[in-house]
Structures are given as structure tokens and as C-alpha cells.
mmCIF file of C-alpha atoms in Angstrom:
data_model
loop_
_atom_site.group_PDB
_atom_site.id
_atom_site.type_symbol
_atom_site.label_atom_id
_atom_site.label_comp_id
_atom_site.label_asym_id
_atom_site.label_seq_id
_atom_site.Cartn_x
_atom_site.Cartn_y
_atom_site.Cartn_z
ATOM 1 C CA MET A 105 2.035 30.634 -57.378
ATOM 2 C CA GLN A 106 -1.363 31.957 -58.407
ATOM 3 C CA PHE A 107 -2.525 35.528 -59.322
ATOM 4 C CA ALA A 108 -6.286 34.653 -59.493
ATOM 5 C CA LEU A 109 -8.637 33.046 -56.983
ATOM 6 C CA ASN A 110 -10.500 29.782 -57.865
ATOM 7 C CA GLU A 111 -14.124 29.375 -57.195
ATOM 8 C CA ASP A 112 -13.593 27.862 -53.760
ATOM 9 C CA GLN A 113 -11.376 30.784 -52.677
ATOM 10 C CA ILE A 114 -13.826 33.389 -53.945
ATOM 11 C CA ALA A 115 -16.682 31.685 -52.034
ATOM 12 C CA VAL A 116 -14.725 31.691 -48.807
ATOM 13 C CA ARG A 117 -13.702 35.303 -49.207
ATOM 14 C CA ASP A 118 -17.207 36.321 -50.067
ATOM 15 C CA MET A 119 -18.622 34.481 -47.093
ATOM 16 C CA ALA A 120 -16.361 36.349 -44.823
ATOM 17 C CA LEU A 121 -16.969 39.693 -46.521
ATOM 18 C CA ALA A 122 -20.741 39.180 -46.019
ATOM 19 C CA PHE A 123 -20.162 38.147 -42.437
ATOM 20 C CA ALA A 124 -18.026 41.229 -41.815
ATOM 21 C CA ALA A 125 -20.696 43.675 -43.407
ATOM 22 C CA GLU A 126 -23.544 42.177 -41.658
ATOM 23 C CA LYS A 127 -22.313 41.202 -38.233
ATOM 24 C CA ILE A 128 -19.197 43.249 -37.563
ATOM 25 C CA ALA A 129 -19.106 46.570 -39.373
ATOM 26 C CA PRO A 130 -22.489 47.949 -38.077
ATOM 27 C CA HIS A 131 -21.070 47.670 -34.616
ATOM 28 C CA ALA A 132 -17.384 48.330 -34.921
ATOM 29 C CA LEU A 133 -17.376 51.992 -33.692
ATOM 30 C CA ARG A 134 -19.563 51.145 -30.677
ATOM 31 C CA TRP A 135 -17.295 48.230 -29.807
ATOM 32 C CA ASP A 136 -14.390 50.488 -29.944
ATOM 33 C CA GLU A 137 -15.955 53.202 -27.887
ATOM 34 C CA GLU A 138 -17.393 50.918 -25.230
ATOM 35 C CA LYS A 139 -14.247 48.587 -25.211
ATOM 36 C CA HIS A 140 -16.635 45.678 -25.893
ATOM 37 C CA PHE A 141 -15.125 42.206 -26.600
ATOM 38 C CA PRO A 142 -17.619 40.733 -29.045
ATOM 39 C CA VAL A 143 -17.377 37.114 -28.008
ATOM 40 C CA GLU A 144 -20.826 36.103 -29.251
ATOM 41 C CA VAL A 145 -20.165 37.476 -32.663
ATOM 42 C CA MET A 146 -16.824 35.668 -32.833
ATOM 43 C CA ARG A 147 -18.648 32.375 -31.967
ATOM 44 C CA GLU A 148 -21.017 33.111 -34.851
ATOM 45 C CA ALA A 149 -18.031 33.394 -36.977
ATOM 46 C CA ALA A 150 -16.713 30.104 -35.616
ATOM 47 C CA THR A 151 -20.005 28.460 -36.854
ATOM 48 C CA LEU A 152 -18.885 29.342 -40.428
ATOM 49 C CA GLY A 153 -15.523 27.569 -39.783
ATOM 50 C CA MET A 154 -13.473 30.643 -38.740
ATOM 51 C CA GLY A 155 -12.589 29.396 -35.239
ATOM 52 C CA GLY A 156 -10.248 26.672 -36.533
ATOM 53 C CA ILE A 157 -9.375 27.702 -40.096
ATOM 54 C CA TYR A 158 -6.119 25.833 -40.561
ATOM 55 C CA ILE A 159 -6.868 23.133 -37.917
ATOM 56 C CA ARG A 160 -7.215 19.547 -38.985
ATOM 57 C CA ASP A 161 -10.807 18.345 -39.490
ATOM 58 C CA ASP A 162 -10.591 15.339 -37.123
ATOM 59 C CA VAL A 163 -11.009 17.740 -34.229
ATOM 60 C CA GLY A 164 -13.522 20.049 -35.834
ATOM 61 C CA GLY A 165 -11.185 22.254 -37.865
ATOM 62 C CA SER A 166 -11.802 23.560 -41.300
ATOM 63 C CA GLY A 167 -8.605 22.050 -42.682
ATOM 64 C CA MET A 168 -7.994 25.095 -44.897
ATOM 65 C CA THR A 169 -4.697 26.722 -45.984
ATOM 66 C CA ARG A 170 -2.666 29.757 -44.806
ATOM 67 C CA PHE A 171 -3.682 31.211 -48.161
ATOM 68 C CA ASP A 172 -7.396 30.623 -47.311
ATOM 69 C CA ALA A 173 -6.818 32.291 -43.828
ATOM 70 C CA ALA A 174 -5.261 35.389 -45.522
ATOM 71 C CA LEU A 175 -8.348 35.786 -47.575
ATOM 72 C CA ILE A 176 -10.604 35.359 -44.481
ATOM 73 C CA PHE A 177 -8.791 37.726 -42.156
ATOM 74 C CA GLU A 178 -8.596 40.510 -44.806
ATOM 75 C CA ALA A 179 -12.240 40.143 -45.545
ATOM 76 C CA LEU A 180 -13.145 40.196 -41.784
ATOM 77 C CA ALA A 181 -10.971 43.221 -41.206
ATOM 78 C CA THR A 182 -13.020 45.267 -43.682
ATOM 79 C CA GLY A 183 -15.511 45.260 -40.909
ATOM 80 C CA CYS A 184 -13.288 45.711 -37.961
ATOM 81 C CA PRO A 185 -9.398 45.139 -37.884
ATOM 82 C CA THR A 186 -9.450 44.513 -34.201
ATOM 83 C CA THR A 187 -11.975 41.807 -34.251
ATOM 84 C CA SER A 188 -10.466 40.100 -37.197
ATOM 85 C CA ALA A 189 -6.994 40.319 -35.488
ATOM 86 C CA PHE A 190 -8.201 38.729 -32.354
ATOM 87 C CA ILE A 191 -9.889 35.790 -34.159
ATOM 88 C CA SER A 192 -6.396 35.394 -36.025
ATOM 89 C CA ILE A 193 -4.654 35.208 -32.531
ATOM 90 C CA HIS A 194 -7.113 32.641 -31.447
ATOM 91 C CA ASN A 195 -6.458 30.625 -34.568
ATOM 92 C CA MET A 196 -2.650 30.990 -34.134
ATOM 93 C CA ALA A 197 -2.833 29.640 -30.534
ATOM 94 C CA SER A 198 -5.103 26.810 -31.465
ATOM 95 C CA TRP A 199 -2.848 25.817 -34.394
ATOM 96 C CA MET A 200 0.156 25.424 -31.928
ATOM 97 C CA ILE A 201 -2.014 22.724 -30.062
ATOM 98 C CA ASP A 202 -2.914 21.174 -33.353
ATOM 99 C CA ALA A 203 0.762 21.112 -34.781
ATOM 100 C CA TYR A 204 2.667 20.238 -31.554
ATOM 101 C CA GLY A 205 0.121 18.646 -29.360
ATOM 102 C CA SER A 206 -0.457 14.862 -28.700
ATOM 103 C CA ASP A 207 -3.533 13.242 -29.919
ATOM 104 C CA THR A 208 -4.945 13.467 -26.292
ATOM 105 C CA GLN A 209 -4.193 17.103 -26.128
ATOM 106 C CA ARG A 210 -5.584 17.903 -29.504
ATOM 107 C CA HIS A 211 -8.921 16.112 -28.778
ATOM 108 C CA LYS A 212 -9.162 17.630 -25.238
ATOM 109 C CA TRP A 213 -8.996 21.247 -26.225
ATOM 110 C CA LEU A 214 -9.442 21.721 -30.113
ATOM 111 C CA PRO A 215 -13.063 20.705 -30.612
ATOM 112 C CA LYS A 216 -14.183 23.541 -28.247
ATOM 113 C CA LEU A 217 -11.470 25.894 -29.475
ATOM 114 C CA CYS A 218 -12.788 25.462 -33.152
ATOM 115 C CA THR A 219 -16.191 26.395 -32.049
ATOM 116 C CA MET A 220 -14.780 29.152 -29.929
ATOM 117 C CA GLU A 221 -16.609 27.703 -26.921
ATOM 118 C CA LEU A 222 -13.117 27.965 -25.553
ATOM 119 C CA ILE A 223 -11.145 30.965 -26.570
ATOM 120 C CA ALA A 224 -7.313 31.151 -26.484
ATOM 121 C CA SER A 225 -4.618 33.742 -25.892
ATOM 122 C CA TYR A 226 -1.042 33.582 -26.988
ATOM 123 C CA CYS A 227 1.359 34.471 -24.190
ATOM 124 C CA LEU A 228 4.947 35.328 -25.258
ATOM 125 C CA THR A 229 5.894 38.958 -24.456
ATOM 126 C CA GLU A 230 7.094 40.000 -21.048
ATOM 127 C CA PRO A 231 7.741 43.326 -19.474
ATOM 128 C CA GLY A 232 11.463 42.904 -20.130
ATOM 129 C CA ALA A 233 11.292 40.582 -23.157
ATOM 130 C CA GLY A 234 9.471 41.964 -26.255
ATOM 131 C CA SER A 235 11.617 41.809 -29.431
ATOM 132 C CA ASP A 236 14.190 39.834 -27.663
ATOM 133 C CA ALA A 237 11.712 36.968 -27.001
ATOM 134 C CA ALA A 238 14.357 34.444 -26.078
ATOM 135 C CA ALA A 239 15.013 36.433 -22.909
ATOM 136 C CA LEU A 240 11.779 35.659 -21.351
ATOM 137 C CA ARG A 241 11.963 35.058 -17.569
ATOM 138 C CA THR A 242 8.501 33.428 -16.455
ATOM 139 C CA ARG A 243 9.779 30.331 -14.954
ATOM 140 C CA ALA A 244 8.205 26.829 -14.608
ATOM 141 C CA VAL A 245 9.869 24.503 -12.043
ATOM 142 C CA ARG A 246 9.066 20.824 -12.193
ATOM 143 C CA ASP A 247 7.292 19.574 -9.038
ATOM 144 C CA GLY A 248 6.176 15.842 -9.618
ATOM 145 C CA ASP A 249 3.465 15.895 -12.167
ATOM 146 C CA HIS A 250 3.174 19.680 -12.212
ATOM 147 C CA TYR A 251 5.101 22.813 -12.967
ATOM 148 C CA ILE A 252 5.070 25.675 -10.609
ATOM 149 C CA LEU A 253 4.839 28.964 -12.590
ATOM 150 C CA ASN A 254 6.175 32.341 -11.420
ATOM 151 C CA GLY A 255 6.429 35.408 -13.632
ATOM 152 C CA GLN A 256 4.442 37.840 -15.766
ATOM 153 C CA LYS A 257 3.387 38.263 -19.375
ATOM 154 C CA GLN A 258 2.668 41.636 -20.872
ATOM 155 C CA PHE A 259 0.434 42.956 -23.699
ATOM 156 C CA ILE A 260 -1.615 39.843 -23.887
ATOM 157 C CA SER A 261 -4.593 40.146 -26.216
ATOM 158 C CA GLY A 262 -7.771 38.837 -24.830
ATOM 159 C CA ALA A 263 -6.373 38.259 -21.328
ATOM 160 C CA GLY A 264 -9.027 38.117 -18.698
ATOM 161 C CA GLY A 265 -11.564 37.257 -21.412
ATOM 162 C CA THR A 266 -10.236 34.055 -22.588
ATOM 163 C CA ASP A 267 -10.216 30.390 -21.383
ATOM 164 C CA LEU A 268 -6.855 28.991 -22.349
ATOM 165 C CA LEU A 269 -3.405 30.638 -22.341
ATOM 166 C CA VAL A 270 -0.763 29.176 -24.651
ATOM 167 C CA ALA A 271 2.274 30.330 -22.827
ATOM 168 C CA MET A 272 6.005 30.251 -23.445
ATOM 169 C CA VAL A 273 7.847 29.641 -20.103
ATOM 170 C CA ARG A 274 11.402 28.874 -19.034
ATOM 171 C CA THR A 275 11.857 25.318 -17.976
ATOM 172 C CA GLY A 276 15.562 25.256 -18.425
ATOM 173 C CA ALA A 277 18.728 27.428 -18.836
ATOM 174 C CA ASP A 278 18.939 30.938 -20.412
ATOM 175 C CA GLY A 279 18.396 31.343 -24.171
ATOM 176 C CA PRO A 280 15.933 29.728 -26.560
ATOM 177 C CA GLY A 281 16.773 26.241 -25.710
ATOM 178 C CA GLY A 282 15.458 26.539 -22.174
ATOM 179 C CA ILE A 283 11.816 27.502 -23.233
ATOM 180 C CA SER A 284 8.846 25.220 -23.241
ATOM 181 C CA THR A 285 5.133 25.712 -24.077
ATOM 182 C CA LEU A 286 2.286 25.081 -21.670
ATOM 183 C CA VAL A 287 -1.387 25.242 -22.251
ATOM 184 C CA ILE A 288 -2.860 26.906 -19.078
ATOM 185 C CA ASP A 289 -6.405 27.070 -17.944
ATOM 186 C CA GLY A 290 -7.224 30.773 -17.307
ATOM 187 C CA ASN A 291 -8.970 29.894 -14.032
ATOM 188 C CA THR A 292 -5.980 28.173 -12.545
ATOM 189 C CA PRO A 293 -5.285 29.278 -8.930
ATOM 190 C CA GLY A 294 -2.249 31.661 -8.944
ATOM 191 C CA VAL A 295 -3.172 33.023 -12.442
ATOM 192 C CA SER A 296 -4.370 36.723 -12.326
ATOM 193 C CA PHE A 297 -4.677 39.505 -14.752
ATOM 194 C CA GLY A 298 -3.730 43.218 -14.680
ATOM 195 C CA ALA A 299 -6.036 46.058 -15.585
ATOM 196 C CA ASN A 300 -7.308 46.417 -19.226
ATOM 197 C CA GLU A 301 -4.753 48.644 -20.764
ATOM 198 C CA ARG A 302 -5.804 51.951 -22.075
ATOM 199 C CA LYS A 303 -4.668 51.926 -25.703
ATOM 200 C CA MET A 304 -4.469 53.984 -28.801
ATOM 201 C CA GLY A 305 -6.519 51.356 -30.775
ATOM 202 C CA TRP A 306 -7.585 47.739 -30.642
ATOM 203 C CA ASN A 307 -10.107 48.678 -28.052
ATOM 204 C CA ALA A 308 -12.655 45.929 -29.069
ATOM 205 C CA GLN A 309 -10.381 43.391 -27.444
ATOM 206 C CA PRO A 310 -9.005 43.504 -23.862
ATOM 207 C CA THR A 311 -5.150 43.735 -23.415
ATOM 208 C CA ARG A 312 -3.827 42.740 -19.992
ATOM 209 C CA ALA A 313 -0.818 41.496 -18.123
ATOM 210 C CA VAL A 314 -1.005 37.831 -17.126
ATOM 211 C CA ILE A 315 0.523 37.233 -13.686
ATOM 212 C CA PHE A 316 1.622 33.778 -12.383
ATOM 213 C CA GLU A 317 2.181 33.305 -8.591
ATOM 214 C CA ASN A 318 2.910 29.715 -7.727
ATOM 215 C CA ALA A 319 0.367 28.566 -10.286
ATOM 216 C CA ARG A 320 0.396 24.786 -10.664
ATOM 217 C CA VAL A 321 -0.067 23.546 -14.188
ATOM 218 C CA PRO A 322 0.040 19.775 -15.001
ATOM 219 C CA VAL A 323 2.980 18.557 -16.958
ATOM 220 C CA ALA A 324 0.439 16.941 -19.259
ATOM 221 C CA ASN A 325 -0.368 20.354 -20.512
ATOM 222 C CA ARG A 326 3.085 20.767 -22.086
ATOM 223 C CA LEU A 327 3.225 20.758 -25.764
ATOM 224 C CA SER A 328 6.012 18.565 -27.198
ATOM 225 C CA GLU A 329 9.072 18.127 -25.125
ATOM 226 C CA GLU A 330 10.892 20.620 -22.835
ATOM 227 C CA GLY A 331 13.000 23.089 -24.743
ATOM 228 C CA VAL A 332 10.969 23.079 -27.824
ATOM 229 C CA GLY A 333 8.911 26.188 -26.812
ATOM 230 C CA PHE A 334 10.939 28.775 -28.747
ATOM 231 C CA LYS A 335 10.590 26.805 -31.910
ATOM 232 C CA ILE A 336 6.869 26.559 -31.437
ATOM 233 C CA ALA A 337 6.501 30.228 -30.774
ATOM 234 C CA MET A 338 8.488 31.195 -33.828
ATOM 235 C CA ALA A 339 6.519 28.734 -36.028
ATOM 236 C CA GLY A 340 3.296 30.231 -34.785
ATOM 237 C CA LEU A 341 4.564 33.604 -35.621
ATOM 238 C CA ASP A 342 5.162 32.969 -39.260
ATOM 239 C CA GLY A 343 1.498 32.349 -39.733
ATOM 240 C CA GLY A 344 0.580 35.252 -37.194
ATOM 241 C CA ARG A 345 2.592 37.709 -39.346
ATOM 242 C CA LEU A 346 0.593 36.698 -42.517
ATOM 243 C CA ASN A 347 -2.588 37.050 -40.466
ATOM 244 C CA ILE A 348 -2.057 40.471 -39.128
ATOM 245 C CA THR A 349 -0.824 41.607 -42.507
ATOM 246 C CA ALA A 350 -4.156 40.515 -44.009
ATOM 247 C CA CYS A 351 -5.891 42.489 -41.252
ATOM 248 C CA SER A 352 -3.961 45.542 -42.149
ATOM 249 C CA LEU A 353 -4.987 45.212 -45.852
ATOM 250 C CA GLY A 354 -8.592 44.653 -44.868
ATOM 251 C CA GLY A 355 -8.725 47.801 -42.737
ATOM 252 C CA ALA A 356 -6.867 49.910 -45.290
ATOM 253 C CA GLN A 357 -9.192 48.623 -48.182
ATOM 254 C CA THR A 358 -12.125 49.903 -46.130
ATOM 255 C CA ALA A 359 -10.364 53.194 -45.595
ATOM 256 C CA LEU A 360 -9.600 53.611 -49.325
ATOM 257 C CA ASP A 361 -13.335 52.720 -50.231
ATOM 258 C CA LYS A 362 -14.576 55.331 -47.667
ATOM 259 C CA ALA A 363 -12.073 57.931 -49.233
ATOM 260 C CA ARG A 364 -13.327 57.215 -52.867
ATOM 261 C CA SER A 365 -16.982 57.615 -51.714
ATOM 262 C CA TYR A 366 -16.192 60.761 -49.863
ATOM 263 C CA MET A 367 -14.326 62.380 -52.794
ATOM 264 C CA LYS A 368 -17.352 61.790 -55.068
ATOM 265 C CA GLU A 369 -19.584 63.756 -52.625
ATOM 266 C CA ARG A 370 -17.301 66.626 -51.354
ATOM 267 C CA LYS A 371 -16.784 69.669 -53.368
ATOM 268 C CA ALA A 372 -14.091 72.336 -53.128
ATOM 269 C CA PHE A 373 -13.580 75.303 -55.285
ATOM 270 C CA GLY A 374 -16.430 74.341 -57.441
ATOM 271 C CA LYS A 375 -15.397 70.815 -58.232
ATOM 272 C CA ARG A 376 -15.809 67.355 -56.693
ATOM 273 C CA LEU A 377 -12.553 66.232 -54.998
ATOM 274 C CA ASP A 378 -12.242 63.245 -57.350
ATOM 275 C CA GLU A 379 -11.882 65.697 -60.220
ATOM 276 C CA PHE A 380 -8.680 67.152 -58.966
ATOM 277 C CA GLN A 381 -5.772 65.296 -60.659
ATOM 278 C CA ALA A 382 -3.384 65.660 -57.699
ATOM 279 C CA LEU A 383 -6.018 63.826 -55.498
ATOM 280 C CA GLN A 384 -6.637 61.291 -58.258
ATOM 281 C CA PHE A 385 -2.984 60.383 -58.214
ATOM 282 C CA ARG A 386 -2.979 60.101 -54.509
ATOM 283 C CA LEU A 387 -5.917 57.529 -54.603
ATOM 284 C CA ALA A 388 -3.927 55.728 -57.408
ATOM 285 C CA ASP A 389 -0.849 55.380 -55.303
ATOM 286 C CA MET A 390 -2.927 54.130 -52.438
ATOM 287 C CA ALA A 391 -4.544 51.440 -54.511
ATOM 288 C CA ILE A 392 -1.031 50.515 -56.057
ATOM 289 C CA GLU A 393 0.537 50.168 -52.541
ATOM 290 C CA LEU A 394 -2.473 48.034 -51.433
ATOM 291 C CA GLU A 395 -2.410 45.737 -54.395
ATOM 292 C CA ALA A 396 1.459 45.250 -54.218
ATOM 293 C CA ALA A 397 1.015 44.377 -50.579
ATOM 294 C CA ARG A 398 -1.789 41.943 -51.123
ATOM 295 C CA THR A 399 0.222 40.244 -53.996
ATOM 296 C CA PHE A 400 3.263 39.836 -51.565
ATOM 297 C CA LEU A 401 0.990 38.436 -48.842
ATOM 298 C CA TRP A 402 -0.398 35.833 -51.242
ATOM 299 C CA ARG A 403 3.129 34.797 -52.335
ATOM 300 C CA ALA A 404 4.270 34.431 -48.723
ATOM 301 C CA ALA A 405 1.066 32.447 -47.686
ATOM 302 C CA ALA A 406 1.684 30.211 -50.657
ATOM 303 C CA ALA A 407 5.178 29.549 -49.673
ATOM 304 C CA LEU A 408 4.176 28.794 -46.088
ATOM 305 C CA ASP A 409 1.586 26.366 -47.343
ATOM 306 C CA ARG A 410 4.354 24.636 -49.373
ATOM 307 C CA LYS A 411 6.809 24.815 -46.413
ATOM 308 C CA ASP A 412 9.223 26.438 -48.675
ATOM 309 C CA PRO A 413 12.724 27.007 -47.134
ATOM 310 C CA ASP A 414 12.432 30.743 -47.631
ATOM 311 C CA ALA A 415 8.816 30.902 -45.998
ATOM 312 C CA THR A 416 10.010 32.501 -42.840
ATOM 313 C CA MET A 417 11.834 35.259 -44.762
ATOM 314 C CA LEU A 418 8.942 35.922 -47.026
ATOM 315 C CA CYS A 419 6.475 35.993 -44.063
ATOM 316 C CA ALA A 420 8.719 38.647 -42.530
ATOM 317 C CA MET A 421 9.047 40.600 -45.724
ATOM 318 C CA ALA A 422 5.281 40.603 -46.327
ATOM 319 C CA LYS A 423 4.455 41.593 -42.671
ATOM 320 C CA GLY A 424 6.916 44.563 -42.730
ATOM 321 C CA PHE A 425 5.848 45.769 -46.195
ATOM 322 C CA GLY A 426 2.133 45.076 -45.921
ATOM 323 C CA THR A 427 1.554 46.684 -42.338
ATOM 324 C CA ASP A 428 3.567 49.653 -43.310
ATOM 325 C CA ALA A 429 1.465 50.013 -46.447
ATOM 326 C CA GLY A 430 -1.751 49.368 -44.726
ATOM 327 C CA PHE A 431 -1.287 52.110 -42.135
ATOM 328 C CA GLU A 432 -0.056 54.504 -44.689
ATOM 329 C CA VAL A 433 -3.095 53.917 -46.948
ATOM 330 C CA ALA A 434 -5.440 54.425 -43.912
ATOM 331 C CA ASN A 435 -3.549 57.513 -42.935
ATOM 332 C CA GLN A 436 -3.826 59.060 -46.444
ATOM 333 C CA ALA A 437 -7.593 58.234 -46.479
ATOM 334 C CA LEU A 438 -7.919 60.237 -43.382
ATOM 335 C CA GLN A 439 -6.005 63.190 -44.925
ATOM 336 C CA LEU A 440 -8.351 63.051 -47.931
ATOM 337 C CA HIS A 441 -11.319 63.451 -45.642
ATOM 338 C CA GLY A 442 -9.896 66.686 -44.298
ATOM 339 C CA GLY A 443 -11.216 67.639 -40.894
ATOM 340 C CA TYR A 444 -14.026 65.115 -41.186
ATOM 341 C CA GLY A 445 -11.472 62.278 -41.172
ATOM 342 C CA TYR A 446 -10.551 63.205 -37.660
ATOM 343 C CA LEU A 447 -14.132 62.682 -36.383
ATOM 344 C CA SER A 448 -15.028 59.223 -35.129
ATOM 345 C CA GLU A 449 -18.402 59.013 -36.882
ATOM 346 C CA TYR A 450 -16.556 58.550 -40.244
ATOM 347 C CA GLY A 451 -14.801 55.460 -39.040
ATOM 348 C CA ILE A 452 -11.486 56.562 -40.564
ATOM 349 C CA GLU A 453 -9.540 57.654 -37.421
ATOM 350 C CA LYS A 454 -10.532 54.254 -35.786
ATOM 351 C CA ILE A 455 -8.881 52.319 -38.642
ATOM 352 C CA VAL A 456 -5.798 54.409 -38.404
ATOM 353 C CA ARG A 457 -5.573 53.840 -34.655
ATOM 354 C CA ASP A 458 -6.217 50.186 -34.993
ATOM 355 C CA LEU A 459 -3.677 49.557 -37.793
ATOM 356 C CA ARG A 460 -0.808 51.446 -36.074
ATOM 357 C CA VAL A 461 -0.186 48.518 -33.751
ATOM 358 C CA HIS A 462 0.259 46.081 -36.566
ATOM 359 C CA GLN A 463 3.698 47.604 -37.289
ATOM 360 C CA ILE A 464 4.624 46.547 -33.775
ATOM 361 C CA LEU A 465 3.066 43.303 -32.785
ATOM 362 C CA GLU A 466 3.911 39.868 -34.041
ATOM 363 C CA GLY A 467 7.400 41.202 -34.183
ATOM 364 C CA THR A 468 8.174 44.775 -34.930
ATOM 365 C CA ASN A 469 8.861 45.827 -38.425
ATOM 366 C CA GLU A 470 12.443 46.505 -37.409
ATOM 367 C CA ILE A 471 12.607 42.840 -36.420
ATOM 368 C CA MET A 472 11.184 41.865 -39.706
ATOM 369 C CA ARG A 473 14.107 43.537 -41.447
ATOM 370 C CA LEU A 474 16.499 41.941 -39.044
ATOM 371 C CA ILE A 475 15.032 38.529 -40.104
ATOM 372 C CA VAL A 476 15.486 39.271 -43.729
ATOM 373 C CA ALA A 477 18.956 40.677 -43.351
ATOM 374 C CA ARG A 478 20.101 37.469 -41.496
ATOM 375 C CA LYS A 479 18.713 35.303 -44.181
ATOM 376 C CA LEU A 480 20.444 37.221 -46.828
ATOM 377 C CA ILE A 481 23.788 37.170 -45.034
ATOM 378 C CA GLU A 482 23.464 33.397 -44.334
ATOM 379 C CA GLY A 483 22.656 32.761 -47.874
ATOM 380 C CA ALA A 484 25.775 34.711 -49.155
ATOM 381 C CA ARG A 485 28.050 32.470 -47.218
#
């Protein structure tokens, strides 16, 4: 385990920070207001290796680590948590193909996914299966060389604006053992999308239902064997939880930086805000929480890279702690701005709105505690 970054890691982080400052941050408020999905900017990020961060290099990936990814997504999120989060989702879906796909499948899709010429969505959640993912009902019935799909996915990031859907579907009996993973072309007949949801935050990426009505998908598009889909989904979520935690920390860091700058300028009762000890202590607490969450994230990312037996538990711990901390820091930054924090032009209220959903997606923070508790109880036997 390390507590300092090496030269290569610093270079990777600084590259992502510079890209966020130049290409993302100046437009983030407008993207949020206009509900604009910045595909071209994300493709620019992909030219720097951010479209396939931990994808193997034989198909155009960057071949980096989960630790590197955590640095990149935190840095990108300093410009816009929503944009960084979607790039992380694209990376998670692409990794599933890289990790579980055949050589034919990997070479078919991943070169264009790494450049983000093709963009991927991850499809697990359903209207009646959120935290209880093993209860999903979207069914794929074998018909010769194809599956016929019927069902609906809910809250799918990028849906309607992406090219490939990495979807968990039921090919067998109830429970996790009956789930398989299919890679589905978004233009497949029988695939349609609901309206773009009106959301509290994350407005710079579309969120829609994905509807399957007798959609025919080649059996050749299945990742691994039938019945392995739940395992694939959960393995993807380990990394996804680290990524979304990193996005929380990047957004919260920007909120903290904005609060520090504001407190140097704003006066009350004849003194600058940063001269009041009570507010100094609040700033200190925010910085402490953020640094503790970052250290936790780094530990969990290193454990996942090493494939440690406790990596899943550490990823859940880091996600629960880090997304709670990120939201609280952003919320406190808004409070330190007073009424101005509530105005969109200062950028704080957008960060608060964007970070709130991080406590829900990739597994709610209540589910993170359930994962930890189960691991602890199993270990006590």
C-alpha cells in the first residue's frame, strides 16, 4: 500500500486535471442547464486514453490499474461529476467485455469502445429490481442462434445516446444463477427507450428506460456461459463503486476549493469569513473527511488491483464512506456560501445535486453496509 503517488501517477492525474479544467469545467453549468450529453468532449478524453483506462492494450486500451482510474475519475470530476461518472460507466461496461468476452468479441467491440467511437451503457436495474438485482425479470428465450428479449430496464445512464447495451437478462430459473450477460446493439429492432427522466442532478447525461419487445439478439453476443451474468455484474460493480467514489471526491474537492476562495473574499461583521474560528474549524473538518475518504479509496483500489480476498468488502466500505463524505463536504460548502451557494452561477448547488445520487447508484449505501456486515459475519464463523 502506498501513501504517495509516483511520477507516472502524478502525470496521469495532472493530465486529467488539465483536461477537466480546459475542456469540461467551463461548460459544466451550461451542459447541466441544457441537459447536453457532451459526447464529442468525451471522445476527446478518449484520445488521451480515458475511454478504456483498464482495458488491455491489444485492443486499444490503456492497460492501467484501478488505482490509476481512481485518480483519473477524481480529476475529471473536478470539472463535472456527471461527465466523469458517465465516462466511468462506459469504462465499466467495456471492462466486462474485456474481462469476460472471447477474443472475437473483444476485437469486435473494444477498439471502438476505447476511442469512444462506440459508447456503452450498463443495464442491470429494472422497475422492480433495484437493490435486489438478482430478482430481475427481463427474459431472453433461446431461439436457434438468437435470444428473444422481453422486459424493461430502468434508470439506465446514457440510454438513447449510446451504441451498445451491456445487459443482464434472465436465461434460466429465478435467482442469480439464471442470469446471463448480453451485448446488445442499441439500434436492434424491438429495442426502444423511454423519455429522458427529469432528475435532481446528473443532467449532463440522459437517463432513460430501455424497453425490449421481442428483440432478437445473437447468441454470439453473450459474454461467457449462460448463468454467469450475475457474477459479471457484481464484478463490474466492485470497480464501479470505486469510480463513483472518486467522482464524489472530485466534485467535493471543487466545492471545498470554491468555499475557501469565497471565504477569503466575503466579509461579515467587519471580518473576512476565513477569520472566524468556527468557520475555520468547519473547513478543517471538510478537508479531514475528504482526505480520509481519499485514503480509503486508494486502499480499496490497491486491494482490487491485487485481487485481495477482501477487495469486495473494501470497495463497499470505500463507496459508502466516500460518497457520504463527498456529499456532506459539498453540502457544507454550499452552507458556507450562504444564500449565494443556492444560486446556480456559483456552481455549488450543481455539485450538491450531482453528488446526491452517488449515495444511491452502484448499490445504495445501505446495501454497502449489508455487504460489509455479511463479510464480517462470515468471517466470524
